[in-house]
N, CA, C, O and CB atoms as a CASP TS submission, in Angstrom:
PFRMAT TS
TARGET T0000
AUTHOR 0000-0000-0000
METHOD Language model
MODEL 1
PARENT N/A
ATOM      1  N   MET     1      -7.780 -11.627  -1.066  1.00  0.00           N
ATOM      2  CA  MET     1      -8.474 -10.359  -0.875  1.00  0.00           C
ATOM      3  C   MET     1      -7.746  -9.235  -1.597  1.00  0.00           C
ATOM      4  O   MET     1      -8.345  -8.546  -2.423  1.00  0.00           O
ATOM      5  CB  MET     1      -8.603 -10.036   0.615  1.00  0.00           C
ATOM      6  N   LEU     2      -6.472  -9.038  -1.303  1.00  0.00           N
ATOM      7  CA  LEU     2      -5.673  -8.031  -2.014  1.00  0.00           C
ATOM      8  C   LEU     2      -4.806  -8.726  -3.045  1.00  0.00           C
ATOM      9  O   LEU     2      -4.344  -9.849  -2.840  1.00  0.00           O
ATOM     10  CB  LEU     2      -4.795  -7.204  -1.027  1.00  0.00           C
ATOM     11  N   SER     3      -4.593  -8.040  -4.158  1.00  0.00           N
ATOM     12  CA  SER     3      -3.656  -8.597  -5.130  1.00  0.00           C
ATOM     13  C   SER     3      -2.240  -8.453  -4.572  1.00  0.00           C
ATOM     14  O   SER     3      -1.996  -7.698  -3.631  1.00  0.00           O
ATOM     15  CB  SER     3      -3.790  -7.884  -6.522  1.00  0.00           C
ATOM     16  N   GLU     4      -1.332  -9.187  -5.171  1.00  0.00           N
ATOM     17  CA  GLU     4       0.062  -9.107  -4.746  1.00  0.00           C
ATOM     18  C   GLU     4       0.598  -7.678  -4.916  1.00  0.00           C
ATOM     19  O   GLU     4       1.360  -7.190  -4.082  1.00  0.00           O
ATOM     20  CB  GLU     4       0.927 -10.104  -5.547  1.00  0.00           C
ATOM     21  N   ILE     5       0.201  -7.035  -5.978  1.00  0.00           N
ATOM     22  CA  ILE     5       0.646  -5.659  -6.233  1.00  0.00           C
ATOM     23  C   ILE     5       0.079  -4.716  -5.179  1.00  0.00           C
ATOM     24  O   ILE     5       0.810  -3.896  -4.623  1.00  0.00           O
ATOM     25  CB  ILE     5       0.220  -5.198  -7.647  1.00  0.00           C
ATOM     26  N   GLU     6      -1.219  -4.827  -4.900  1.00  0.00           N
ATOM     27  CA  GLU     6      -1.835  -3.961  -3.891  1.00  0.00           C
ATOM     28  C   GLU     6      -1.169  -4.139  -2.532  1.00  0.00           C
ATOM     29  O   GLU     6      -0.842  -3.160  -1.861  1.00  0.00           O
ATOM     30  CB  GLU     6      -3.335  -4.253  -3.781  1.00  0.00           C
ATOM     31  N   ALA     7      -0.971  -5.387  -2.130  1.00  0.00           N
ATOM     32  CA  ALA     7      -0.329  -5.667  -0.843  1.00  0.00           C
ATOM     33  C   ALA     7       1.096  -5.120  -0.823  1.00  0.00           C
ATOM     34  O   ALA     7       1.537  -4.560   0.181  1.00  0.00           O
ATOM     35  CB  ALA     7      -0.321  -7.184  -0.560  1.00  0.00           C
ATOM     36  N   GLY     8       1.804  -5.281  -1.917  1.00  0.00           N
ATOM     37  CA  GLY     8       3.171  -4.769  -1.994  1.00  0.00           C
ATOM     38  C   GLY     8       3.228  -3.259  -1.879  1.00  0.00           C
ATOM     39  O   GLY     8       4.084  -2.715  -1.181  1.00  0.00           O
ATOM     40  N   TYR     9       2.326  -2.586  -2.556  1.00  0.00           N
ATOM     41  CA  TYR     9       2.295  -1.122  -2.478  1.00  0.00           C
ATOM     42  C   TYR     9       1.918  -0.666  -1.068  1.00  0.00           C
ATOM     43  O   TYR     9       2.512   0.277  -0.546  1.00  0.00           O
ATOM     44  CB  TYR     9       1.299  -0.545  -3.509  1.00  0.00           C
ATOM     45  N   LEU    10       0.946  -1.321  -0.453  1.00  0.00           N
ATOM     46  CA  LEU    10       0.577  -0.943   0.917  1.00  0.00           C
ATOM     47  C   LEU    10       1.745  -1.163   1.876  1.00  0.00           C
ATOM     48  O   LEU    10       1.971  -0.358   2.781  1.00  0.00           O
ATOM     49  CB  LEU    10      -0.651  -1.750   1.386  1.00  0.00           C
ATOM     50  N   SER    11       2.474  -2.237   1.679  1.00  0.00           N
ATOM     51  CA  SER    11       3.642  -2.511   2.515  1.00  0.00           C
ATOM     52  C   SER    11       4.688  -1.415   2.348  1.00  0.00           C
ATOM     53  O   SER    11       5.295  -0.976   3.325  1.00  0.00           O
ATOM     54  CB  SER    11       4.247  -3.882   2.167  1.00  0.00           C
ATOM     55  N   ARG    12       4.895  -0.979   1.121  1.00  0.00           N
ATOM     56  CA  ARG    12       5.870   0.085   0.871  1.00  0.00           C
ATOM     57  C   ARG    12       5.405   1.419   1.452  1.00  0.00           C
ATOM     58  O   ARG    12       6.220   2.199   1.945  1.00  0.00           O
ATOM     59  CB  ARG    12       6.121   0.231  -0.633  1.00  0.00           C
ATOM     60  N   ILE    13       4.101   1.684   1.396  1.00  0.00           N
ATOM     61  CA  ILE    13       3.547   2.890   2.026  1.00  0.00           C
ATOM     62  C   ILE    13       3.779   2.819   3.533  1.00  0.00           C
ATOM     63  O   ILE    13       4.139   3.819   4.153  1.00  0.00           O
ATOM     64  CB  ILE    13       2.021   3.042   1.710  1.00  0.00           C
ATOM     65  N   ALA    14       3.574   1.639   4.125  1.00  0.00           N
ATOM     66  CA  ALA    14       3.782   1.461   5.564  1.00  0.00           C
ATOM     67  C   ALA    14       5.225   1.740   5.955  1.00  0.00           C
ATOM     68  O   ALA    14       5.489   2.173   7.077  1.00  0.00           O
ATOM     69  CB  ALA    14       3.395   0.046   5.987  1.00  0.00           C
ATOM     70  N   ARG    15       6.167   1.496   5.041  1.00  0.00           N
ATOM     71  CA  ARG    15       7.587   1.760   5.310  1.00  0.00           C
ATOM     72  C   ARG    15       7.973   3.201   5.033  1.00  0.00           C
ATOM     73  O   ARG    15       9.137   3.572   5.178  1.00  0.00           O
ATOM     74  CB  ARG    15       8.453   0.842   4.479  1.00  0.00           C
ATOM     75  N   GLY    16       7.005   4.016   4.637  1.00  0.00           N
ATOM     76  CA  GLY    16       7.273   5.444   4.485  1.00  0.00           C
ATOM     77  C   GLY    16       7.452   5.931   3.061  1.00  0.00           C
ATOM     78  O   GLY    16       7.707   7.116   2.845  1.00  0.00           O
ATOM     79  N   GLN    17       7.323   5.040   2.080  1.00  0.00           N
ATOM     80  CA  GLN    17       7.432   5.495   0.702  1.00  0.00           C
ATOM     81  C   GLN    17       6.145   6.197   0.293  1.00  0.00           C
ATOM     82  O   GLN    17       5.080   5.938   0.852  1.00  0.00           O
ATOM     83  CB  GLN    17       7.734   4.316  -0.246  1.00  0.00           C
ATOM     84  N   THR    18       6.253   7.081  -0.679  1.00  0.00           N
ATOM     85  CA  THR    18       5.074   7.730  -1.235  1.00  0.00           C
ATOM     86  C   THR    18       4.696   7.030  -2.532  1.00  0.00           C
ATOM     87  O   THR    18       5.475   6.255  -3.087  1.00  0.00           O
ATOM     88  CB  THR    18       5.326   9.247  -1.472  1.00  0.00           C
ATOM     89  N   ALA    19       3.506   7.314  -2.998  1.00  0.00           N
ATOM     90  CA  ALA    19       3.079   6.759  -4.289  1.00  0.00           C
ATOM     91  C   ALA    19       4.029   7.226  -5.390  1.00  0.00           C
ATOM     92  O   ALA    19       4.325   6.477  -6.321  1.00  0.00           O
ATOM     93  CB  ALA    19       1.617   7.181  -4.619  1.00  0.00           C
ATOM     94  N   GLU    20       4.500   8.454  -5.279  1.00  0.00           N
ATOM     95  CA  GLU    20       5.445   8.990  -6.253  1.00  0.00           C
ATOM     96  C   GLU    20       6.758   8.203  -6.230  1.00  0.00           C
ATOM     97  O   GLU    20       7.330   7.906  -7.280  1.00  0.00           O
ATOM     98  CB  GLU    20       5.712  10.478  -5.974  1.00  0.00           C
ATOM     99  N   ASP    21       7.230   7.867  -5.024  1.00  0.00           N
ATOM    100  CA  ASP    21       8.455   7.062  -4.891  1.00  0.00           C
ATOM    101  C   ASP    21       8.283   5.704  -5.569  1.00  0.00           C
ATOM    102  O   ASP    21       9.158   5.251  -6.306  1.00  0.00           O
ATOM    103  CB  ASP    21       8.819   6.868  -3.399  1.00  0.00           C
ATOM    104  N   ILE    22       7.152   5.068  -5.311  1.00  0.00           N
ATOM    105  CA  ILE    22       6.887   3.742  -5.856  1.00  0.00           C
ATOM    106  C   ILE    22       6.849   3.789  -7.377  1.00  0.00           C
ATOM    107  O   ILE    22       7.444   2.943  -8.044  1.00  0.00           O
ATOM    108  CB  ILE    22       5.567   3.186  -5.307  1.00  0.00           C
ATOM    109  N   ALA    23       6.151   4.778  -7.925  1.00  0.00           N
ATOM    110  CA  ALA    23       6.048   4.910  -9.380  1.00  0.00           C
ATOM    111  C   ALA    23       7.424   5.109 -10.004  1.00  0.00           C
ATOM    112  O   ALA    23       7.747   4.492 -11.019  1.00  0.00           O
ATOM    113  CB  ALA    23       5.124   6.082  -9.751  1.00  0.00           C
ATOM    114  N   ALA    24       8.227   5.968  -9.396  1.00  0.00           N
ATOM    115  CA  ALA    24       9.557   6.239  -9.942  1.00  0.00           C
ATOM    116  C   ALA    24      10.448   5.006  -9.867  1.00  0.00           C
ATOM    117  O   ALA    24      11.139   4.685 -10.833  1.00  0.00           O
ATOM    118  CB  ALA    24      10.211   7.401  -9.196  1.00  0.00           C
ATOM    119  N   GLU    25      10.440   4.313  -8.737  1.00  0.00           N
ATOM    120  CA  GLU    25      11.270   3.120  -8.569  1.00  0.00           C
ATOM    121  C   GLU    25      10.874   2.000  -9.520  1.00  0.00           C
ATOM    122  O   GLU    25      11.728   1.285 -10.044  1.00  0.00           O
ATOM    123  CB  GLU    25      11.184   2.627  -7.142  1.00  0.00           C
ATOM    124  N   ASP    26       9.570   1.856  -9.738  1.00  0.00           N
ATOM    125  CA  ASP    26       9.073   0.761 -10.570  1.00  0.00           C
ATOM    126  C   ASP    26       8.985   1.139 -12.050  1.00  0.00           C
ATOM    127  O   ASP    26       8.719   0.291 -12.900  1.00  0.00           O
ATOM    128  CB  ASP    26       7.710   0.320 -10.078  1.00  0.00           C
ATOM    129  N   GLY    27       9.211   2.417 -12.346  1.00  0.00           N
ATOM    130  CA  GLY    27       9.159   2.862 -13.733  1.00  0.00           C
ATOM    131  C   GLY    27       7.769   2.795 -14.340  1.00  0.00           C
ATOM    132  O   GLY    27       7.604   2.487 -15.520  1.00  0.00           O
ATOM    133  N   ILE    28       6.763   3.092 -13.507  1.00  0.00           N
ATOM    134  CA  ILE    28       5.378   3.090 -13.977  1.00  0.00           C
ATOM    135  C   ILE    28       4.745   4.436 -13.680  1.00  0.00           C
ATOM    136  O   ILE    28       5.337   5.276 -13.002  1.00  0.00           O
ATOM    137  CB  ILE    28       4.565   1.946 -13.318  1.00  0.00           C
ATOM    138  N   SER    29       3.543   4.634 -14.188  1.00  0.00           N
ATOM    139  CA  SER    29       2.885   5.921 -13.972  1.00  0.00           C
ATOM    140  C   SER    29       2.386   6.043 -12.533  1.00  0.00           C
ATOM    141  O   SER    29       2.048   5.054 -11.883  1.00  0.00           O
ATOM    142  CB  SER    29       1.717   6.096 -14.954  1.00  0.00           C
ATOM    143  N   LEU    30       2.352   7.264 -12.069  1.00  0.00           N
ATOM    144  CA  LEU    30       1.798   7.539 -10.752  1.00  0.00           C
ATOM    145  C   LEU    30       0.343   7.086 -10.705  1.00  0.00           C
ATOM    146  O   LEU    30      -0.113   6.555  -9.692  1.00  0.00           O
ATOM    147  CB  LEU    30       1.915   9.042 -10.410  1.00  0.00           C
ATOM    148  N   GLN    31      -0.382   7.294 -11.796  1.00  0.00           N
ATOM    149  CA  GLN    31      -1.793   6.912 -11.824  1.00  0.00           C
ATOM    150  C   GLN    31      -1.976   5.416 -11.620  1.00  0.00           C
ATOM    151  O   GLN    31      -2.935   4.999 -10.971  1.00  0.00           O
ATOM    152  CB  GLN    31      -2.427   7.333 -13.138  1.00  0.00           C
ATOM    153  N   ALA    32      -1.078   4.602 -12.160  1.00  0.00           N
ATOM    154  CA  ALA    32      -1.169   3.152 -11.975  1.00  0.00           C
ATOM    155  C   ALA    32      -1.021   2.785 -10.500  1.00  0.00           C
ATOM    156  O   ALA    32      -1.738   1.921  -9.993  1.00  0.00           O
ATOM    157  CB  ALA    32      -0.095   2.432 -12.812  1.00  0.00           C
ATOM    158  N   VAL    33      -0.098   3.438  -9.824  1.00  0.00           N
ATOM    159  CA  VAL    33       0.095   3.187  -8.388  1.00  0.00           C
ATOM    160  C   VAL    33      -1.133   3.645  -7.610  1.00  0.00           C
ATOM    161  O   VAL    33      -1.628   2.923  -6.744  1.00  0.00           O
ATOM    162  CB  VAL    33       1.365   3.911  -7.865  1.00  0.00           C
ATOM    163  N   LEU    34      -1.623   4.838  -7.914  1.00  0.00           N
ATOM    164  CA  LEU    34      -2.800   5.363  -7.212  1.00  0.00           C
ATOM    165  C   LEU    34      -4.024   4.487  -7.446  1.00  0.00           C
ATOM    166  O   LEU    34      -4.819   4.273  -6.531  1.00  0.00           O
ATOM    167  CB  LEU    34      -3.094   6.797  -7.663  1.00  0.00           C
ATOM    168  N   ASP    35      -4.181   3.979  -8.664  1.00  0.00           N
ATOM    169  CA  ASP    35      -5.312   3.084  -8.948  1.00  0.00           C
ATOM    170  C   ASP    35      -5.237   1.824  -8.091  1.00  0.00           C
ATOM    171  O   ASP    35      -6.248   1.381  -7.546  1.00  0.00           O
ATOM    172  CB  ASP    35      -5.340   2.705 -10.442  1.00  0.00           C
ATOM    173  N   ALA    36      -4.050   1.249  -7.973  1.00  0.00           N
ATOM    174  CA  ALA    36      -3.886   0.043  -7.156  1.00  0.00           C
ATOM    175  C   ALA    36      -4.153   0.343  -5.683  1.00  0.00           C
ATOM    176  O   ALA    36      -4.804  -0.443  -4.994  1.00  0.00           O
ATOM    177  CB  ALA    36      -2.471  -0.536  -7.330  1.00  0.00           C
ATOM    178  N   LEU    37      -3.655   1.465  -5.208  1.00  0.00           N
ATOM    179  CA  LEU    37      -3.877   1.829  -3.803  1.00  0.00           C
ATOM    180  C   LEU    37      -5.350   2.121  -3.537  1.00  0.00           C
ATOM    181  O   LEU    37      -5.879   1.752  -2.489  1.00  0.00           O
ATOM    182  CB  LEU    37      -3.024   3.049  -3.424  1.00  0.00           C
ATOM    183  N   ASN    38      -6.007   2.780  -4.478  1.00  0.00           N
ATOM    184  CA  ASN    38      -7.444   3.031  -4.321  1.00  0.00           C
ATOM    185  C   ASN    38      -8.226   1.731  -4.337  1.00  0.00           C
ATOM    186  O   ASN    38      -9.200   1.580  -3.600  1.00  0.00           O
ATOM    187  CB  ASN    38      -7.955   3.962  -5.426  1.00  0.00           C
ATOM    188  N   GLY    39      -7.806   0.790  -5.173  1.00  0.00           N
ATOM    189  CA  GLY    39      -8.448  -0.523  -5.198  1.00  0.00           C
ATOM    190  C   GLY    39      -8.303  -1.234  -3.866  1.00  0.00           C
ATOM    191  O   GLY    39      -9.248  -1.850  -3.373  1.00  0.00           O
ATOM    192  N   ALA    40      -7.114  -1.146  -3.287  1.00  0.00           N
ATOM    193  CA  ALA    40      -6.873  -1.769  -1.980  1.00  0.00           C
ATOM    194  C   ALA    40      -7.750  -1.129  -0.913  1.00  0.00           C
ATOM    195  O   ALA    40      -8.325  -1.823  -0.076  1.00  0.00           O
ATOM    196  CB  ALA    40      -5.387  -1.651  -1.587  1.00  0.00           C
ATOM    197  N   GLU    41      -7.849   0.190  -0.946  1.00  0.00           N
ATOM    198  CA  GLU    41      -8.717   0.878   0.013  1.00  0.00           C
ATOM    199  C   GLU    41     -10.148   0.366  -0.093  1.00  0.00           C
ATOM    200  O   GLU    41     -10.790   0.077   0.916  1.00  0.00           O
ATOM    201  CB  GLU    41      -8.680   2.398  -0.217  1.00  0.00           C
ATOM    202  N   GLY    42     -10.637   0.258  -1.318  1.00  0.00           N
ATOM    203  CA  GLY    42     -12.005  -0.206  -1.527  1.00  0.00           C
ATOM    204  C   GLY    42     -12.207  -1.632  -1.056  1.00  0.00           C
ATOM    205  O   GLY    42     -13.207  -1.935  -0.406  1.00  0.00           O
ATOM    206  N   GLU    43     -11.274  -2.506  -1.374  1.00  0.00           N
ATOM    207  CA  GLU    43     -11.398  -3.911  -0.969  1.00  0.00           C
ATOM    208  C   GLU    43     -11.385  -4.068   0.543  1.00  0.00           C
ATOM    209  O   GLU    43     -12.036  -4.961   1.087  1.00  0.00           O
ATOM    210  CB  GLU    43     -10.275  -4.736  -1.578  1.00  0.00           C
ATOM    211  N   LEU    44     -10.645  -3.203   1.216  1.00  0.00           N
ATOM    212  CA  LEU    44     -10.545  -3.284   2.670  1.00  0.00           C
ATOM    213  C   LEU    44     -11.624  -2.467   3.383  1.00  0.00           C
ATOM    214  O   LEU    44     -11.745  -2.529   4.606  1.00  0.00           O
ATOM    215  CB  LEU    44      -9.178  -2.814   3.114  1.00  0.00           C
ATOM    216  N   GLY    45     -12.402  -1.708   2.624  1.00  0.00           N
ATOM    217  CA  GLY    45     -13.416  -0.851   3.233  1.00  0.00           C
ATOM    218  C   GLY    45     -12.783   0.246   4.058  1.00  0.00           C
ATOM    219  O   GLY    45     -13.317   0.646   5.093  1.00  0.00           O
ATOM    220  N   ALA    46     -11.638   0.734   3.597  1.00  0.00           N
ATOM    221  CA  ALA    46     -10.877   1.746   4.339  1.00  0.00           C
ATOM    222  C   ALA    46     -11.347   3.151   3.990  1.00  0.00           C
ATOM    223  O   ALA    46     -11.830   3.405   2.887  1.00  0.00           O
ATOM    224  CB  ALA    46      -9.378   1.609   4.051  1.00  0.00           C
ATOM    225  N   MET    47     -11.195   4.053   4.945  1.00  0.00           N
ATOM    226  CA  MET    47     -11.577   5.452   4.745  1.00  0.00           C
ATOM    227  C   MET    47     -10.492   6.234   4.010  1.00  0.00           C
ATOM    228  O   MET    47     -10.779   7.213   3.322  1.00  0.00           O
ATOM    229  CB  MET    47     -11.872   6.113   6.086  1.00  0.00           C
ATOM    230  N   ASN    48      -9.244   5.792   4.163  1.00  0.00           N
ATOM    231  CA  ASN    48      -8.114   6.465   3.519  1.00  0.00           C
ATOM    232  C   ASN    48      -6.939   5.485   3.475  1.00  0.00           C
ATOM    233  O   ASN    48      -7.056   4.334   3.896  1.00  0.00           O
ATOM    234  CB  ASN    48      -7.723   7.791   4.283  1.00  0.00           C
ATOM    235  N   LEU    49      -5.827   5.957   2.967  1.00  0.00           N
ATOM    236  CA  LEU    49      -4.677   5.078   2.765  1.00  0.00           C
ATOM    237  C   LEU    49      -4.109   4.544   4.079  1.00  0.00           C
ATOM    238  O   LEU    49      -3.766   3.365   4.166  1.00  0.00           O
ATOM    239  CB  LEU    49      -3.595   5.814   2.006  1.00  0.00           C
ATOM    240  N   MET    50      -4.008   5.376   5.077  1.00  0.00           N
ATOM    241  CA  MET    50      -3.472   4.913   6.360  1.00  0.00           C
ATOM    242  C   MET    50      -4.414   3.904   7.014  1.00  0.00           C
ATOM    243  O   MET    50      -3.964   2.958   7.660  1.00  0.00           O
ATOM    244  CB  MET    50      -3.236   6.104   7.305  1.00  0.00           C
ATOM    245  N   ASP    51      -5.704   4.103   6.847  1.00  0.00           N
ATOM    246  CA  ASP    51      -6.671   3.130   7.352  1.00  0.00           C
ATOM    247  C   ASP    51      -6.498   1.801   6.620  1.00  0.00           C
ATOM    248  O   ASP    51      -6.600   0.736   7.229  1.00  0.00           O
ATOM    249  CB  ASP    51      -8.120   3.658   7.187  1.00  0.00           C
ATOM    250  N   ALA    52      -6.238   1.862   5.322  1.00  0.00           N
ATOM    251  CA  ALA    52      -6.008   0.643   4.540  1.00  0.00           C
ATOM    252  C   ALA    52      -4.772  -0.097   5.035  1.00  0.00           C
ATOM    253  O   ALA    52      -4.791  -1.320   5.167  1.00  0.00           O
ATOM    254  CB  ALA    52      -5.856   0.981   3.049  1.00  0.00           C
ATOM    255  N   VAL    53      -3.699   0.638   5.308  1.00  0.00           N
ATOM    256  CA  VAL    53      -2.473   0.014   5.822  1.00  0.00           C
ATOM    257  C   VAL    53      -2.753  -0.646   7.166  1.00  0.00           C
ATOM    258  O   VAL    53      -2.353  -1.786   7.399  1.00  0.00           O
ATOM    259  CB  VAL    53      -1.334   1.061   5.961  1.00  0.00           C
ATOM    260  N   THR    54      -3.433   0.063   8.036  1.00  0.00           N
ATOM    261  CA  THR    54      -3.747  -0.469   9.367  1.00  0.00           C
ATOM    262  C   THR    54      -4.593  -1.740   9.275  1.00  0.00           C
ATOM    263  O   THR    54      -4.319  -2.728   9.957  1.00  0.00           O
ATOM    264  CB  THR    54      -4.483   0.589  10.202  1.00  0.00           C
ATOM    265  N   LYS    55      -5.616  -1.704   8.432  1.00  0.00           N
ATOM    266  CA  LYS    55      -6.471  -2.875   8.281  1.00  0.00           C
ATOM    267  C   LYS    55      -5.703  -4.049   7.676  1.00  0.00           C
ATOM    268  O   LYS    55      -5.881  -5.193   8.095  1.00  0.00           O
ATOM    269  CB  LYS    55      -7.682  -2.536   7.412  1.00  0.00           C
ATOM    270  N   ALA    56      -4.858  -3.768   6.699  1.00  0.00           N
ATOM    271  CA  ALA    56      -4.074  -4.834   6.062  1.00  0.00           C
ATOM    272  C   ALA    56      -3.133  -5.495   7.067  1.00  0.00           C
ATOM    273  O   ALA    56      -2.959  -6.713   7.046  1.00  0.00           O
ATOM    274  CB  ALA    56      -3.268  -4.274   4.875  1.00  0.00           C
ATOM    275  N   VAL    57      -2.529  -4.699   7.944  1.00  0.00           N
ATOM    276  CA  VAL    57      -1.644  -5.252   8.969  1.00  0.00           C
ATOM    277  C   VAL    57      -2.462  -6.098   9.940  1.00  0.00           C
ATOM    278  O   VAL    57      -2.073  -7.221  10.264  1.00  0.00           O
ATOM    279  CB  VAL    57      -0.892  -4.119   9.725  1.00  0.00           C
ATOM    280  N   ARG    58      -3.578  -5.574  10.401  1.00  0.00           N
ATOM    281  CA  ARG    58      -4.415  -6.305  11.362  1.00  0.00           C
ATOM    282  C   ARG    58      -4.930  -7.623  10.805  1.00  0.00           C
ATOM    283  O   ARG    58      -5.082  -8.602  11.535  1.00  0.00           O
ATOM    284  CB  ARG    58      -5.587  -5.447  11.786  1.00  0.00           C
ATOM    285  N   LEU    59      -5.197  -7.637   9.501  1.00  0.00           N
ATOM    286  CA  LEU    59      -5.693  -8.856   8.862  1.00  0.00           C
ATOM    287  C   LEU    59      -4.576  -9.803   8.452  1.00  0.00           C
ATOM    288  O   LEU    59      -4.831 -10.897   7.950  1.00  0.00           O
ATOM    289  CB  LEU    59      -6.518  -8.501   7.653  1.00  0.00           C
ATOM    290  N   GLY    60      -3.337  -9.376   8.669  1.00  0.00           N
ATOM    291  CA  GLY    60      -2.199 -10.214   8.317  1.00  0.00           C
ATOM    292  C   GLY    60      -1.911 -10.254   6.825  1.00  0.00           C
ATOM    293  O   GLY    60      -1.234 -11.163   6.345  1.00  0.00           O
ATOM    294  N   LEU    61      -2.422  -9.274   6.089  1.00  0.00           N
ATOM    295  CA  LEU    61      -2.220  -9.222   4.648  1.00  0.00           C
ATOM    296  C   LEU    61      -0.873  -8.616   4.282  1.00  0.00           C
ATOM    297  O   LEU    61      -0.317  -8.899   3.221  1.00  0.00           O
ATOM    298  CB  LEU    61      -3.331  -8.432   3.997  1.00  0.00           C
ATOM    299  N   ILE    62      -0.354  -7.776   5.180  1.00  0.00           N
ATOM    300  CA  ILE    62       1.001  -7.247   5.038  1.00  0.00           C
ATOM    301  C   ILE    62       1.652  -7.310   6.407  1.00  0.00           C
ATOM    302  O   ILE    62       0.972  -7.319   7.433  1.00  0.00           O
ATOM    303  CB  ILE    62       1.002  -5.778   4.469  1.00  0.00           C
ATOM    304  N   LYS    63       2.974  -7.353   6.412  1.00  0.00           N
ATOM    305  CA  LYS    63       3.707  -7.397   7.671  1.00  0.00           C
ATOM    306  C   LYS    63       3.886  -5.988   8.217  1.00  0.00           C
ATOM    307  O   LYS    63       4.008  -5.024   7.461  1.00  0.00           O
ATOM    308  CB  LYS    63       5.074  -8.083   7.486  1.00  0.00           C
ATOM    309  N   ASP    64       3.900  -5.888   9.508  1.00  0.00           N
ATOM    310  CA  ASP    64       4.139  -4.609  10.171  1.00  0.00           C
ATOM    311  C   ASP    64       5.640  -4.444  10.334  1.00  0.00           C
ATOM    312  O   ASP    64       6.177  -4.597  11.431  1.00  0.00           O
ATOM    313  CB  ASP    64       3.407  -4.530  11.555  1.00  0.00           C
ATOM    314  N   ASP    65       6.300  -4.134   9.250  1.00  0.00           N
ATOM    315  CA  ASP    65       7.746  -3.947   9.284  1.00  0.00           C
ATOM    316  C   ASP    65       8.123  -2.486   9.079  1.00  0.00           C
ATOM    317  O   ASP    65       9.221  -2.178   8.614  1.00  0.00           O
ATOM    318  CB  ASP    65       8.415  -4.810   8.224  1.00  0.00           C
ATOM    319  N   SER    66       7.207  -1.589   9.429  1.00  0.00           N
ATOM    320  CA  SER    66       7.440  -0.166   9.211  1.00  0.00           C
ATOM    321  C   SER    66       8.591   0.377  10.039  1.00  0.00           C
ATOM    322  O   SER    66       9.118   1.446   9.731  1.00  0.00           O
ATOM    323  CB  SER    66       6.193   0.608   9.520  1.00  0.00           C
ATOM    324  N   SER    67       8.994  -0.337  11.086  1.00  0.00           N
ATOM    325  CA  SER    67      10.112   0.135  11.888  1.00  0.00           C
ATOM    326  C   SER    67      11.458  -0.379  11.377  1.00  0.00           C
ATOM    327  O   SER    67      12.512  -0.008  11.893  1.00  0.00           O
ATOM    328  CB  SER    67       9.921  -0.281  13.325  1.00  0.00           C
ATOM    329  N   ILE    68      11.408  -1.230  10.364  1.00  0.00           N
ATOM    330  CA  ILE    68      12.641  -1.774   9.781  1.00  0.00           C
ATOM    331  C   ILE    68      13.102  -0.858   8.657  1.00  0.00           C
ATOM    332  O   ILE    68      12.341  -0.597   7.726  1.00  0.00           O
ATOM    333  CB  ILE    68      12.425  -3.230   9.253  1.00  0.00           C
ATOM    334  N   PRO    69      14.332  -0.365   8.728  1.00  0.00           N
ATOM    335  CA  PRO    69      14.801   0.542   7.673  1.00  0.00           C
ATOM    336  C   PRO    69      14.896  -0.133   6.321  1.00  0.00           C
ATOM    337  O   PRO    69      15.275   0.504   5.339  1.00  0.00           O
ATOM    338  CB  PRO    69      16.145   1.111   8.039  1.00  0.00           C
TER
END
């Protein structure tokens, strides 16, 4: 359902990173990260990014490790 990249970005968002953080760490454009996150939202039928994270966790597509530093 989600690509490995989309799931990875959603997992990082769940841990508190921003799209800007992800782009800087990965050395890619912010737009590339936003495109992947928007794709994940669409695939999950989410209303926004937090809804996408919640749905991905509920579906077991990403782990709920947001409390792990």
